[in-house]
mmCIF file of C-alpha atoms in Angstrom:
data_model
loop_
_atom_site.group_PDB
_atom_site.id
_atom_site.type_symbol
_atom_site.label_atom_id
_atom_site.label_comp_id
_atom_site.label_asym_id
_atom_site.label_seq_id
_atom_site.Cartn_x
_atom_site.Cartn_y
_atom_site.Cartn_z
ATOM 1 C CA UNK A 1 8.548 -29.586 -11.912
ATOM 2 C CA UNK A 2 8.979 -26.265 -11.755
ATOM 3 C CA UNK A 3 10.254 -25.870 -7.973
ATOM 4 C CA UNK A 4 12.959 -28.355 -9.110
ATOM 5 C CA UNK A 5 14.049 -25.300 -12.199
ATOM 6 C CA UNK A 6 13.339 -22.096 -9.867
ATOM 7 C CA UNK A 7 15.358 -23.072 -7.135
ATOM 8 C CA UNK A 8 18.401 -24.013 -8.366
ATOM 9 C CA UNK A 9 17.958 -20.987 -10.434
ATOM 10 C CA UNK A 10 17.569 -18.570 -7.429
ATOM 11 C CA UNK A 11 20.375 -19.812 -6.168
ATOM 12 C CA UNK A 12 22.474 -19.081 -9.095
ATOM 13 C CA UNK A 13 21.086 -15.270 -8.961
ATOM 14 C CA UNK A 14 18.658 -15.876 -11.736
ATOM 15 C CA UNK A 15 15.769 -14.458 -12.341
ATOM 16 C CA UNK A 16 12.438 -17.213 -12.783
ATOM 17 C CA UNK A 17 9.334 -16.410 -13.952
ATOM 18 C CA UNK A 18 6.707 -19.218 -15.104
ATOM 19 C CA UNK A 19 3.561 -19.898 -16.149
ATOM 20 C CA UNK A 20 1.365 -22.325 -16.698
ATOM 21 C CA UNK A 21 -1.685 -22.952 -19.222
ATOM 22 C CA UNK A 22 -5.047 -23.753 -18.364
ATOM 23 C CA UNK A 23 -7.411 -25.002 -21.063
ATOM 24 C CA UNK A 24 -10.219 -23.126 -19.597
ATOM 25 C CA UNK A 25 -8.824 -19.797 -19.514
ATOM 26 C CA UNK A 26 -6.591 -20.216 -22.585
ATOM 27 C CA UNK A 27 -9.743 -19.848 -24.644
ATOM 28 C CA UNK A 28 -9.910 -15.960 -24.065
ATOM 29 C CA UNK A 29 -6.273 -15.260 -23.242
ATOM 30 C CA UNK A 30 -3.725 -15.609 -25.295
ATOM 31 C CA UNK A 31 -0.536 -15.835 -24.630
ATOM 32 C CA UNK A 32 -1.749 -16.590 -20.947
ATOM 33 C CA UNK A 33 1.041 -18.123 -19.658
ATOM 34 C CA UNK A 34 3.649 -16.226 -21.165
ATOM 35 C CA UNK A 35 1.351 -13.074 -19.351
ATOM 36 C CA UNK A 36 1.637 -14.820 -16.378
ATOM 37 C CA UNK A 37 5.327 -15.701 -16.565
ATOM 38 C CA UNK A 38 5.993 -12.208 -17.506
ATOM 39 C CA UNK A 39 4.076 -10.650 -14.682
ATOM 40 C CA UNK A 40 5.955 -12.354 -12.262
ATOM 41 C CA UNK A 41 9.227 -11.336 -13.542
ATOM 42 C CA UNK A 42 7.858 -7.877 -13.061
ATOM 43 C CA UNK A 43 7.370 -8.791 -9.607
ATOM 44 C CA UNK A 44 10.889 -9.898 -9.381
ATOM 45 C CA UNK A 45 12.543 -7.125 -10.669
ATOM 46 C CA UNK A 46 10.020 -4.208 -8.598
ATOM 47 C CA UNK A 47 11.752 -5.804 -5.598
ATOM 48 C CA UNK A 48 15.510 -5.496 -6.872
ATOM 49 C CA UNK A 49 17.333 -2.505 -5.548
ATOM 50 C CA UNK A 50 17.836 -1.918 -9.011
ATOM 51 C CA UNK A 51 14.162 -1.448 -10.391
ATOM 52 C CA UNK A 52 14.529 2.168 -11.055
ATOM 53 C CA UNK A 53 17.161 1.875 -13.067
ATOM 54 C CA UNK A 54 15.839 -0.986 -14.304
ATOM 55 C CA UNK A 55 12.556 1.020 -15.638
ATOM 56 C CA UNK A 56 14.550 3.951 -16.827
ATOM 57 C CA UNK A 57 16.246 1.307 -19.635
ATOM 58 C CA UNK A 58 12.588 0.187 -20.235
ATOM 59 C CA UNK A 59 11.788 4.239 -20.565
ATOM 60 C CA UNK A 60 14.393 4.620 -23.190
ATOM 61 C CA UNK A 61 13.858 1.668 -25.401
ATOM 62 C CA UNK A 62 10.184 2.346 -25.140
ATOM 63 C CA UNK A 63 9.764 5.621 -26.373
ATOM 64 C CA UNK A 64 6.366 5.198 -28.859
ATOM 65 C CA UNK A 65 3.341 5.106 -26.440
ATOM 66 C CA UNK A 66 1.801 2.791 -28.324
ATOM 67 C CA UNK A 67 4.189 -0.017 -28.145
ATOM 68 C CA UNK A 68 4.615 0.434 -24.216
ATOM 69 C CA UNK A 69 0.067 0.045 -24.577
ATOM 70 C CA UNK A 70 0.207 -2.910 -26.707
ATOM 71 C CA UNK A 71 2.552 -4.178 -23.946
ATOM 72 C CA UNK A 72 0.592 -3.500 -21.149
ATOM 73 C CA UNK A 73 -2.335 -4.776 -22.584
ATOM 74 C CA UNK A 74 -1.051 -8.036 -23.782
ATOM 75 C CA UNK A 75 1.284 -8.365 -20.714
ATOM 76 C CA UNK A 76 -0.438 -7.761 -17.331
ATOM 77 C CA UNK A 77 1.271 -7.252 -14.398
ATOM 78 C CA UNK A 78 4.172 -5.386 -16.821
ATOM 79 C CA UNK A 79 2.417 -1.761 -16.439
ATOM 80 C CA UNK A 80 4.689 -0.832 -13.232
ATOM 81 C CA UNK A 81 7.677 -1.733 -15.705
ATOM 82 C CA UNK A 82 6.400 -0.046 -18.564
ATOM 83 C CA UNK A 83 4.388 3.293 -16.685
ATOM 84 C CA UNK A 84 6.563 3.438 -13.166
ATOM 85 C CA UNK A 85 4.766 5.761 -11.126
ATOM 86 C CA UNK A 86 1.772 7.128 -13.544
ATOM 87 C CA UNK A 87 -0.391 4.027 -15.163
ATOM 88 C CA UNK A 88 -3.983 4.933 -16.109
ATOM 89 C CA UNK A 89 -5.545 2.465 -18.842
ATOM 90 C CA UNK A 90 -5.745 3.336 -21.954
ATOM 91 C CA UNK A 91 -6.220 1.282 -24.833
ATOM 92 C CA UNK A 92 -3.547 1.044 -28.101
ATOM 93 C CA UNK A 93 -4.245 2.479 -31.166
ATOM 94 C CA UNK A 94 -2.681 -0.477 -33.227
ATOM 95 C CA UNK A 95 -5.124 -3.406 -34.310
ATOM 96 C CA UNK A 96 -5.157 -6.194 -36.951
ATOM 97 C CA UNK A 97 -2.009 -8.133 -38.603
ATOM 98 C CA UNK A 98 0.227 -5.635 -37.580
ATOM 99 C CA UNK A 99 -0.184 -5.694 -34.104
ATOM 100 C CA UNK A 100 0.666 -9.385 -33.758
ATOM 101 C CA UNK A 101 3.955 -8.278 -35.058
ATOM 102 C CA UNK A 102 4.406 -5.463 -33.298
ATOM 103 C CA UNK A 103 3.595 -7.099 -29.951
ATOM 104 C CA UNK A 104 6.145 -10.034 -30.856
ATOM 105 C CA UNK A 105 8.716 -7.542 -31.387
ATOM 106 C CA UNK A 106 7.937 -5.104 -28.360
ATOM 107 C CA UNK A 107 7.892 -8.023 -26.270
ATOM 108 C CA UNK A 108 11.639 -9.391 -27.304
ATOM 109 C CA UNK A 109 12.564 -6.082 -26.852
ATOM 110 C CA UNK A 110 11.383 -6.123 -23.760
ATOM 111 C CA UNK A 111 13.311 -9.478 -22.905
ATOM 112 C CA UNK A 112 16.635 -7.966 -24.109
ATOM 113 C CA UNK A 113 16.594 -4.932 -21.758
ATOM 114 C CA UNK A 114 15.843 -7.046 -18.564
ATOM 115 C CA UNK A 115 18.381 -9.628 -19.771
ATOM 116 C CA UNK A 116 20.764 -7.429 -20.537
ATOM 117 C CA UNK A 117 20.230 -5.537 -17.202
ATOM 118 C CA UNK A 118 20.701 -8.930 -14.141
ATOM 119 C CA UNK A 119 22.138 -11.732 -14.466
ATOM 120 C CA UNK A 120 20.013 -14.114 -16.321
ATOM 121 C CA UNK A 121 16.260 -14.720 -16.456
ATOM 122 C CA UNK A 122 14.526 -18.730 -16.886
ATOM 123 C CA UNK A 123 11.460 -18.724 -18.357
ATOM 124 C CA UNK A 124 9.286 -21.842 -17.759
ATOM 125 C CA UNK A 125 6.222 -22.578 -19.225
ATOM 126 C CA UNK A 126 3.697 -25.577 -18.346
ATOM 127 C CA UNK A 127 1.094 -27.617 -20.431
ATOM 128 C CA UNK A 128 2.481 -26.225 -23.478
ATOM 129 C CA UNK A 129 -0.323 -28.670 -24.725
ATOM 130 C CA UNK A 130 -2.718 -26.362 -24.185
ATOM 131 C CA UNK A 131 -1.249 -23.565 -25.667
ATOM 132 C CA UNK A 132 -2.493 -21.259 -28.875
ATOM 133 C CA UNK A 133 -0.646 -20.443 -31.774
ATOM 134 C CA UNK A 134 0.125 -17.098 -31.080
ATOM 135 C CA UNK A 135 2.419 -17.858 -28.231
ATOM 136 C CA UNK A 136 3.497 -20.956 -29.902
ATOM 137 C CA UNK A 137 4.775 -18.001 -32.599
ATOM 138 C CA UNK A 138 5.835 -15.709 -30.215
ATOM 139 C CA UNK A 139 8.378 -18.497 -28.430
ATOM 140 C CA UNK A 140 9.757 -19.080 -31.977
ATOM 141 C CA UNK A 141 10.420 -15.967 -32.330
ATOM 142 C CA UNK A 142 11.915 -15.302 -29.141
ATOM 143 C CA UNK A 143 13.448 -18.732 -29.083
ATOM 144 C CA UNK A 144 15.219 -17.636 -32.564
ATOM 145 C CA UNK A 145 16.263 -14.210 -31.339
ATOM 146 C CA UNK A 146 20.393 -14.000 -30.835
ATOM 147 C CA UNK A 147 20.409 -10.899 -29.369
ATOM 148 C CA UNK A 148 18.109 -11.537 -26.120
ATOM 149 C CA UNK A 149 20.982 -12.688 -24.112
ATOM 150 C CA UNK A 150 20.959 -14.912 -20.902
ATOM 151 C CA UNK A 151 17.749 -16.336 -21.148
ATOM 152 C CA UNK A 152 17.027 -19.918 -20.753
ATOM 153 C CA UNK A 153 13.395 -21.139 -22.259
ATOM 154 C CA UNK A 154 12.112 -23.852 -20.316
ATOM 155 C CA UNK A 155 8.760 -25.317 -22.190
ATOM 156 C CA UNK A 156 7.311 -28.451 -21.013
ATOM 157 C CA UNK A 157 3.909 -30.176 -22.631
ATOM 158 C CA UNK A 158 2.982 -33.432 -23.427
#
């Protein structure tokens, strides 16, 4: 299903970036496929001529170290994005209720700089099935967001 989104997508000059949910590995990560999805859209935009400038918006929306750590550590694959050049792990100084919210709010953040910054991003995520509540809350919340603009949620489960 998902190579009948991405390349019409491509084609259009958008951006795709999915992930899928295993049952197995969903246990210990949450959020895993959104991770996943996430760090390839990394991927995609390190390769865009762009990227630099690309990361410098990133720079100056991020400015508290500990949101662009409680990104990185919920988000692998985002710490080019987030650190360009200088990444050493480090762990966030935020824990409990507040970080959920936090995180959800870094992260749409996060989504309106790259949306705002190409064309147009689809997001695709598999087995939604399979999913835990904390991403099921995060998609609301993204999903609800008006300003994160040209992005297209694409959420399939039984």
């Amino acid at each position: 299903m998902a190579k009948g989104i991405s390349e019409p997508a491509q084609k259009r000059g958008l951006a795709f970036a999915g992930g899928k949910f295993d049952l197995n590995k969903n246990a210990t990560l949450p959020t895993s496929a959104f991770a996943d999805a996430t760090s390839s859209l990394a991927g995609y935009l390190g390769d865009r001529e762009d990227a630099s400038e690309i990361a410098q918006e990133i720079g100056n929306a991020f400015t508290d170290i500990d949101d662009k750590l409680l990104l990185a550590s919920a988000l692998p694959g985002c710490e080019k994005l987030l650190f360009p050049g200088n990444f050493s792990r480090r762990t966030c100084s935020i824990g409990g209720k507040d970080s959920v919210m936090r995180l959800q709010y870094a992260i749409r953040r996060l989504l309106k700089v790259i949306c705002n910054n190409i064309k147009g991003v689809v997001l695709f995520i598999d087995d939604l099935q399979w999913s835990d509540v904390a991403t099921i809350e995060l998609l609301k919340s993204i999903a609800l967001d008006r300003e994160i603009s040209s992005l297209l949620l694409v959420l399939l489960g039984l």
